[in-house]
mmCIF file of C-alpha atoms in Angstrom:
data_model
loop_
_atom_site.group_PDB
_atom_site.id
_atom_site.type_symbol
_atom_site.label_atom_id
_atom_site.label_comp_id
_atom_site.label_asym_id
_atom_site.label_seq_id
_atom_site.Cartn_x
_atom_site.Cartn_y
_atom_site.Cartn_z
ATOM 1 C CA UNK A 1 -4.935 27.558 4.783
ATOM 2 C CA UNK A 2 -1.823 25.498 5.624
ATOM 3 C CA UNK A 3 0.166 23.230 3.308
ATOM 4 C CA UNK A 4 -1.384 20.020 4.688
ATOM 5 C CA UNK A 5 -4.897 21.272 3.904
ATOM 6 C CA UNK A 6 -3.904 22.239 0.360
ATOM 7 C CA UNK A 7 -2.318 18.808 -0.173
ATOM 8 C CA UNK A 8 -5.502 17.101 0.995
ATOM 9 C CA UNK A 9 -7.755 19.234 -1.246
ATOM 10 C CA UNK A 10 -5.606 18.374 -4.277
ATOM 11 C CA UNK A 11 -5.528 14.731 -3.170
ATOM 12 C CA UNK A 12 -9.306 14.377 -2.977
ATOM 13 C CA UNK A 13 -9.746 16.110 -6.357
ATOM 14 C CA UNK A 14 -7.292 13.591 -7.816
ATOM 15 C CA UNK A 15 -9.108 10.778 -6.012
ATOM 16 C CA UNK A 16 -12.391 11.815 -7.647
ATOM 17 C CA UNK A 17 -10.759 11.486 -11.084
ATOM 18 C CA UNK A 18 -9.326 8.090 -10.141
ATOM 19 C CA UNK A 19 -12.710 6.840 -8.896
ATOM 20 C CA UNK A 20 -14.522 8.009 -12.049
ATOM 21 C CA UNK A 21 -11.991 6.124 -14.210
ATOM 22 C CA UNK A 22 -12.449 3.025 -12.012
ATOM 23 C CA UNK A 23 -16.260 3.100 -12.126
ATOM 24 C CA UNK A 24 -16.269 3.593 -15.917
ATOM 25 C CA UNK A 25 -14.005 0.563 -16.333
ATOM 26 C CA UNK A 26 -16.129 -1.608 -14.034
ATOM 27 C CA UNK A 27 -19.338 -0.613 -15.857
ATOM 28 C CA UNK A 28 -17.727 -1.200 -19.258
ATOM 29 C CA UNK A 29 -16.960 -4.795 -18.205
ATOM 30 C CA UNK A 30 -20.011 -5.484 -16.033
ATOM 31 C CA UNK A 31 -20.818 -8.614 -18.011
ATOM 32 C CA UNK A 32 -17.404 -10.087 -17.210
ATOM 33 C CA UNK A 33 -17.286 -9.409 -13.465
ATOM 34 C CA UNK A 34 -16.329 -12.341 -11.250
ATOM 35 C CA UNK A 35 -18.113 -12.212 -7.902
ATOM 36 C CA UNK A 36 -17.061 -15.546 -6.431
ATOM 37 C CA UNK A 37 -15.653 -15.384 -2.889
ATOM 38 C CA UNK A 38 -16.900 -11.822 -2.553
ATOM 39 C CA UNK A 39 -17.284 -12.191 1.218
ATOM 40 C CA UNK A 40 -13.635 -13.259 1.522
ATOM 41 C CA UNK A 41 -12.449 -10.185 -0.355
ATOM 42 C CA UNK A 42 -14.645 -7.771 1.579
ATOM 43 C CA UNK A 43 -13.432 -9.152 4.924
ATOM 44 C CA UNK A 44 -9.789 -9.217 3.787
ATOM 45 C CA UNK A 45 -9.955 -5.542 2.792
ATOM 46 C CA UNK A 46 -11.599 -4.491 6.060
ATOM 47 C CA UNK A 47 -9.083 -6.384 8.213
ATOM 48 C CA UNK A 48 -6.009 -5.370 6.179
ATOM 49 C CA UNK A 49 -6.898 -1.680 6.175
ATOM 50 C CA UNK A 50 -7.815 -1.800 9.868
ATOM 51 C CA UNK A 51 -4.316 -3.005 10.733
ATOM 52 C CA UNK A 52 -2.782 -0.653 8.186
ATOM 53 C CA UNK A 53 -4.215 2.267 10.148
ATOM 54 C CA UNK A 54 -2.630 0.854 13.316
ATOM 55 C CA UNK A 55 0.777 0.722 11.611
ATOM 56 C CA UNK A 56 1.235 -2.954 10.683
ATOM 57 C CA UNK A 57 0.570 -2.449 6.974
ATOM 58 C CA UNK A 58 -2.071 -3.814 4.620
ATOM 59 C CA UNK A 59 -0.241 -5.184 1.573
ATOM 60 C CA UNK A 60 1.402 -8.199 3.199
ATOM 61 C CA UNK A 61 -1.717 -9.088 5.184
ATOM 62 C CA UNK A 62 -3.978 -8.940 2.133
ATOM 63 C CA UNK A 63 -1.507 -10.755 -0.131
ATOM 64 C CA UNK A 64 -1.161 -13.578 2.380
ATOM 65 C CA UNK A 65 -4.925 -13.825 2.883
ATOM 66 C CA UNK A 66 -5.576 -13.944 -0.861
ATOM 67 C CA UNK A 67 -2.965 -16.643 -1.326
ATOM 68 C CA UNK A 68 -4.380 -18.869 1.408
ATOM 69 C CA UNK A 69 -8.061 -18.364 0.490
ATOM 70 C CA UNK A 70 -7.467 -18.355 -3.285
ATOM 71 C CA UNK A 71 -9.889 -15.430 -3.542
ATOM 72 C CA UNK A 72 -7.764 -13.448 -6.007
ATOM 73 C CA UNK A 73 -5.631 -14.481 -8.948
ATOM 74 C CA UNK A 74 -1.884 -14.139 -8.286
ATOM 75 C CA UNK A 75 -1.283 -11.941 -11.327
ATOM 76 C CA UNK A 76 -4.018 -9.525 -10.210
ATOM 77 C CA UNK A 77 -2.706 -9.048 -6.655
ATOM 78 C CA UNK A 78 -0.374 -6.040 -7.264
ATOM 79 C CA UNK A 79 -3.062 -4.167 -9.184
ATOM 80 C CA UNK A 80 -5.818 -5.005 -6.712
ATOM 81 C CA UNK A 81 -3.686 -3.785 -3.810
ATOM 82 C CA UNK A 82 -3.103 -0.411 -5.444
ATOM 83 C CA UNK A 83 -6.618 0.046 -6.853
ATOM 84 C CA UNK A 84 -8.813 -1.326 -4.043
ATOM 85 C CA UNK A 85 -6.755 0.063 -1.154
ATOM 86 C CA UNK A 86 -6.165 3.542 -2.608
ATOM 87 C CA UNK A 87 -9.234 5.250 -1.146
ATOM 88 C CA UNK A 88 -8.898 3.580 2.290
ATOM 89 C CA UNK A 89 -5.286 4.816 2.440
ATOM 90 C CA UNK A 90 -6.387 8.292 1.327
ATOM 91 C CA UNK A 91 -8.882 8.211 4.193
ATOM 92 C CA UNK A 92 -6.011 7.372 6.553
ATOM 93 C CA UNK A 93 -3.986 10.266 5.207
ATOM 94 C CA UNK A 94 -6.919 12.618 5.737
ATOM 95 C CA UNK A 95 -7.155 11.554 9.375
ATOM 96 C CA UNK A 96 -3.455 11.723 10.231
ATOM 97 C CA UNK A 97 -1.562 14.012 7.856
ATOM 98 C CA UNK A 98 -2.622 17.253 9.565
ATOM 99 C CA UNK A 99 -1.632 16.072 13.050
ATOM 100 C CA UNK A 100 2.135 16.382 12.531
ATOM 101 C CA UNK A 101 4.096 19.411 11.353
ATOM 102 C CA UNK A 102 7.091 19.107 9.027
ATOM 103 C CA UNK A 103 8.931 21.066 6.362
ATOM 104 C CA UNK A 104 6.552 21.670 3.434
ATOM 105 C CA UNK A 105 9.145 21.406 0.649
ATOM 106 C CA UNK A 106 10.451 18.072 1.961
ATOM 107 C CA UNK A 107 6.937 16.665 2.234
ATOM 108 C CA UNK A 108 5.811 17.806 -1.226
ATOM 109 C CA UNK A 109 8.954 16.630 -3.040
ATOM 110 C CA UNK A 110 8.998 13.212 -1.382
ATOM 111 C CA UNK A 111 5.287 12.692 -2.112
ATOM 112 C CA UNK A 112 5.717 13.768 -5.747
ATOM 113 C CA UNK A 113 8.710 11.463 -6.198
ATOM 114 C CA UNK A 114 6.805 8.439 -4.895
ATOM 115 C CA UNK A 115 3.836 9.155 -7.188
ATOM 116 C CA UNK A 116 6.088 9.395 -10.262
ATOM 117 C CA UNK A 117 7.880 6.203 -9.247
ATOM 118 C CA UNK A 118 4.561 4.394 -8.835
ATOM 119 C CA UNK A 119 3.315 5.486 -12.262
ATOM 120 C CA UNK A 120 6.445 4.098 -13.919
ATOM 121 C CA UNK A 121 6.464 0.959 -11.767
ATOM 122 C CA UNK A 122 2.813 0.169 -12.519
ATOM 123 C CA UNK A 123 3.478 0.230 -16.276
ATOM 124 C CA UNK A 124 6.162 -2.419 -15.802
ATOM 125 C CA UNK A 125 4.370 -4.645 -13.268
ATOM 126 C CA UNK A 126 1.024 -4.624 -15.116
ATOM 127 C CA UNK A 127 2.666 -6.219 -18.159
ATOM 128 C CA UNK A 128 4.486 -9.078 -16.429
ATOM 129 C CA UNK A 129 3.248 -12.674 -16.711
ATOM 130 C CA UNK A 130 1.928 -14.596 -13.725
ATOM 131 C CA UNK A 131 5.166 -16.531 -13.074
ATOM 132 C CA UNK A 132 7.238 -13.359 -12.777
ATOM 133 C CA UNK A 133 4.536 -11.818 -10.567
ATOM 134 C CA UNK A 134 4.739 -14.817 -8.225
ATOM 135 C CA UNK A 135 8.514 -14.518 -7.871
ATOM 136 C CA UNK A 136 8.222 -10.764 -7.232
ATOM 137 C CA UNK A 137 5.463 -11.268 -4.652
ATOM 138 C CA UNK A 138 7.513 -13.948 -2.869
ATOM 139 C CA UNK A 139 10.561 -11.673 -2.704
ATOM 140 C CA UNK A 140 8.370 -8.751 -1.613
ATOM 141 C CA UNK A 141 6.901 -10.705 1.299
ATOM 142 C CA UNK A 142 10.342 -11.775 2.547
ATOM 143 C CA UNK A 143 11.627 -8.187 2.354
ATOM 144 C CA UNK A 144 8.576 -6.844 4.190
ATOM 145 C CA UNK A 145 8.863 -9.553 6.870
ATOM 146 C CA UNK A 146 12.539 -8.702 7.445
ATOM 147 C CA UNK A 147 11.900 -4.943 7.634
ATOM 148 C CA UNK A 148 8.913 -5.465 9.921
ATOM 149 C CA UNK A 149 10.987 -7.586 12.328
ATOM 150 C CA UNK A 150 13.650 -4.853 12.387
ATOM 151 C CA UNK A 151 10.962 -2.267 13.068
ATOM 152 C CA UNK A 152 9.358 -3.982 16.082
ATOM 153 C CA UNK A 153 12.814 -4.695 17.553
ATOM 154 C CA UNK A 154 14.134 -1.143 16.921
ATOM 155 C CA UNK A 155 17.013 -2.671 14.959
ATOM 156 C CA UNK A 156 19.176 -0.783 12.441
ATOM 157 C CA UNK A 157 17.678 2.556 11.332
ATOM 158 C CA UNK A 158 14.646 1.967 13.560
ATOM 159 C CA UNK A 159 16.887 2.470 16.580
ATOM 160 C CA UNK A 160 17.948 5.923 15.417
ATOM 161 C CA UNK A 161 16.380 8.922 17.147
ATOM 162 C CA UNK A 162 16.403 12.004 14.912
ATOM 163 C CA UNK A 163 15.040 15.494 15.517
ATOM 164 C CA UNK A 164 14.912 17.176 12.070
ATOM 165 C CA UNK A 165 11.517 18.238 10.676
ATOM 166 C CA UNK A 166 12.765 18.395 7.108
ATOM 167 C CA UNK A 167 15.719 17.989 4.742
ATOM 168 C CA UNK A 168 17.902 20.257 2.637
ATOM 169 C CA UNK A 169 20.761 20.042 0.144
ATOM 170 C CA UNK A 170 22.204 16.598 -0.602
ATOM 171 C CA UNK A 171 20.094 14.906 2.057
ATOM 172 C CA UNK A 172 16.917 16.211 0.407
ATOM 173 C CA UNK A 173 18.057 14.827 -2.956
ATOM 174 C CA UNK A 174 18.758 11.435 -1.366
ATOM 175 C CA UNK A 175 15.316 11.420 0.275
ATOM 176 C CA UNK A 176 13.523 12.319 -2.948
ATOM 177 C CA UNK A 177 15.379 9.752 -5.072
ATOM 178 C CA UNK A 178 14.910 7.004 -2.477
ATOM 179 C CA UNK A 179 11.186 7.696 -2.186
ATOM 180 C CA UNK A 180 10.917 7.518 -5.988
ATOM 181 C CA UNK A 181 12.196 3.933 -5.855
ATOM 182 C CA UNK A 182 9.975 3.072 -2.872
ATOM 183 C CA UNK A 183 6.979 4.289 -4.878
ATOM 184 C CA UNK A 184 7.971 2.071 -7.811
ATOM 185 C CA UNK A 185 8.474 -0.944 -5.523
ATOM 186 C CA UNK A 186 5.065 -0.446 -3.942
ATOM 187 C CA UNK A 187 3.403 -1.334 -7.249
ATOM 188 C CA UNK A 188 5.102 -4.736 -6.969
ATOM 189 C CA UNK A 189 3.488 -5.372 -3.592
ATOM 190 C CA UNK A 190 6.216 -4.061 -1.284
ATOM 191 C CA UNK A 191 4.381 -1.812 1.162
ATOM 192 C CA UNK A 192 5.889 1.648 1.559
ATOM 193 C CA UNK A 193 5.240 2.301 5.271
ATOM 194 C CA UNK A 194 8.105 0.431 6.941
ATOM 195 C CA UNK A 195 10.791 1.173 4.280
ATOM 196 C CA UNK A 196 9.769 4.845 4.267
ATOM 197 C CA UNK A 197 10.027 5.039 8.049
ATOM 198 C CA UNK A 198 13.512 3.493 7.847
ATOM 199 C CA UNK A 199 14.460 6.081 5.211
ATOM 200 C CA UNK A 200 13.182 8.998 7.297
ATOM 201 C CA UNK A 201 15.122 7.804 10.348
ATOM 202 C CA UNK A 202 18.311 7.175 8.361
ATOM 203 C CA UNK A 203 18.149 10.752 7.053
ATOM 204 C CA UNK A 204 18.023 12.082 10.614
ATOM 205 C CA UNK A 205 14.404 13.158 10.748
ATOM 206 C CA UNK A 206 12.133 12.671 13.743
ATOM 207 C CA UNK A 207 10.176 9.405 13.810
ATOM 208 C CA UNK A 208 6.809 11.169 13.832
ATOM 209 C CA UNK A 209 7.690 12.905 10.535
ATOM 210 C CA UNK A 210 7.505 9.473 8.875
ATOM 211 C CA UNK A 211 3.714 9.466 9.213
ATOM 212 C CA UNK A 212 2.853 12.406 6.927
ATOM 213 C CA UNK A 213 5.587 11.325 4.493
ATOM 214 C CA UNK A 214 4.568 7.666 4.236
ATOM 215 C CA UNK A 215 0.802 8.256 4.381
ATOM 216 C CA UNK A 216 0.969 11.194 1.990
ATOM 217 C CA UNK A 217 3.195 9.237 -0.395
ATOM 218 C CA UNK A 218 0.866 6.237 -0.430
ATOM 219 C CA UNK A 219 -2.218 8.437 -0.758
ATOM 220 C CA UNK A 220 -0.853 10.119 -3.882
ATOM 221 C CA UNK A 221 0.973 7.203 -5.485
ATOM 222 C CA UNK A 222 -1.806 4.609 -5.214
ATOM 223 C CA UNK A 223 -4.299 6.465 -7.467
ATOM 224 C CA UNK A 224 -1.411 7.150 -9.874
ATOM 225 C CA UNK A 225 -0.499 3.472 -10.041
ATOM 226 C CA UNK A 226 -4.152 2.457 -9.788
ATOM 227 C CA UNK A 227 -5.140 4.314 -12.957
ATOM 228 C CA UNK A 228 -2.498 2.360 -14.901
ATOM 229 C CA UNK A 229 -3.662 -0.984 -13.481
ATOM 230 C CA UNK A 230 -7.290 -0.077 -14.280
ATOM 231 C CA UNK A 231 -6.446 0.794 -17.892
ATOM 232 C CA UNK A 232 -4.506 -2.473 -18.246
ATOM 233 C CA UNK A 233 -7.364 -4.436 -16.635
ATOM 234 C CA UNK A 234 -4.936 -5.994 -14.152
ATOM 235 C CA UNK A 235 -7.025 -5.904 -10.983
ATOM 236 C CA UNK A 236 -10.014 -7.748 -9.486
ATOM 237 C CA UNK A 237 -12.858 -5.804 -11.150
ATOM 238 C CA UNK A 238 -15.679 -7.740 -9.514
ATOM 239 C CA UNK A 239 -14.594 -7.160 -5.909
ATOM 240 C CA UNK A 240 -12.769 -3.836 -5.974
ATOM 241 C CA UNK A 241 -15.605 -1.397 -5.207
ATOM 242 C CA UNK A 242 -16.986 -3.537 -2.325
ATOM 243 C CA UNK A 243 -13.403 -3.800 -1.025
ATOM 244 C CA UNK A 244 -13.044 -0.020 -1.140
ATOM 245 C CA UNK A 245 -16.167 0.355 1.011
ATOM 246 C CA UNK A 246 -15.135 -2.278 3.580
ATOM 247 C CA UNK A 247 -11.568 -0.936 3.612
ATOM 248 C CA UNK A 248 -12.745 2.583 4.462
ATOM 249 C CA UNK A 249 -14.907 1.152 7.250
ATOM 250 C CA UNK A 250 -11.846 -0.681 8.627
ATOM 251 C CA UNK A 251 -9.833 2.551 8.575
ATOM 252 C CA UNK A 252 -12.543 4.542 10.350
ATOM 253 C CA UNK A 253 -12.926 1.913 13.083
ATOM 254 C CA UNK A 254 -9.165 1.859 13.696
ATOM 255 C CA UNK A 255 -8.813 5.630 13.463
ATOM 256 C CA UNK A 256 -11.689 6.696 15.687
ATOM 257 C CA UNK A 257 -12.823 3.741 17.803
ATOM 258 C CA UNK A 258 -9.826 1.490 18.478
ATOM 259 C CA UNK A 259 -6.982 3.569 19.901
ATOM 260 C CA UNK A 260 -4.526 0.769 20.665
ATOM 261 C CA UNK A 261 -4.027 -2.996 20.554
ATOM 262 C CA UNK A 262 -1.272 -5.351 21.806
ATOM 263 C CA UNK A 263 0.289 -5.581 18.340
ATOM 264 C CA UNK A 264 3.765 -7.012 18.956
ATOM 265 C CA UNK A 265 2.793 -10.701 19.157
ATOM 266 C CA UNK A 266 0.361 -10.280 16.259
ATOM 267 C CA UNK A 267 3.105 -8.683 14.158
ATOM 268 C CA UNK A 268 5.439 -11.627 14.819
ATOM 269 C CA UNK A 269 2.694 -14.029 13.714
ATOM 270 C CA UNK A 270 2.054 -11.973 10.577
ATOM 271 C CA UNK A 271 5.776 -12.154 9.730
ATOM 272 C CA UNK A 272 5.793 -15.943 10.088
ATOM 273 C CA UNK A 273 2.730 -16.272 7.867
ATOM 274 C CA UNK A 274 4.295 -13.908 5.291
ATOM 275 C CA UNK A 275 7.340 -16.160 5.004
ATOM 276 C CA UNK A 276 5.152 -19.254 4.568
ATOM 277 C CA UNK A 277 3.151 -17.422 1.900
ATOM 278 C CA UNK A 278 6.366 -16.373 0.115
ATOM 279 C CA UNK A 279 7.403 -20.045 -0.058
ATOM 280 C CA UNK A 280 4.003 -20.844 -1.606
ATOM 281 C CA UNK A 281 4.533 -18.191 -4.289
ATOM 282 C CA UNK A 282 7.996 -19.574 -5.095
ATOM 283 C CA UNK A 283 6.679 -23.156 -5.293
ATOM 284 C CA UNK A 284 3.869 -22.141 -7.654
ATOM 285 C CA UNK A 285 6.307 -20.191 -9.845
ATOM 286 C CA UNK A 286 8.777 -23.086 -9.976
ATOM 287 C CA UNK A 287 6.067 -25.610 -10.748
ATOM 288 C CA UNK A 288 4.463 -23.460 -13.448
ATOM 289 C CA UNK A 289 1.058 -23.734 -11.765
ATOM 290 C CA UNK A 290 -1.671 -21.734 -13.516
#
């Protein structure tokens, strides 16, 4: 049994615990569940996780869709992203993490660091008021748009071609510490995929190594952060389980049926929409809109 298989067994055991905690919370508040715009949320999850599997990312797409359709409260967006998209991302990790070989110690330490960072970050984000959440989400969308544009144009670290399959010494420490902060930032709505890929390339590792690192990190950190958001009640209880189901379906379609799409133009459009959405968040925060 190789390291990737062991990681996935532990991951799915952890996922079972996360899902039990989620279901218990939903059942405990079944009389308070809001089911308005359920169709919007189900479709948003399916589409976001479909494109996440193809490498565009799900957080920015879902955040933008929720903002335009008003199908999720702004203060619940960070929690909903981490709770509802956890199992779809874990499904992604199960599909892809065994396809690429890398140094086991590097993979395990970077995954563990991101999970710890997410647990700490979720405790902070879940207690912020809606105005602060809006400012954070606006900043997050601008950062993600900028990194995404660099990625599709192979600019900065994305133009670096490395060959290493792992890290050691000081470089390993840098990678672990950086992934800790990326895990914490993910709870604020900044997707980990693109920043993690930039980190991997900057540290001299091969581009394909980014996939097990970023997918494994997200797969472990999202249940960790998700449990905190569930306990704080800072997520969309009424739509989360249906979104999990549609999100997994989106992942499976992208992973096994759709092998490629002309994504460059679509990614540019997504970046433009993200910036518009960020402006909307800033306007709402400035105006004190409830």
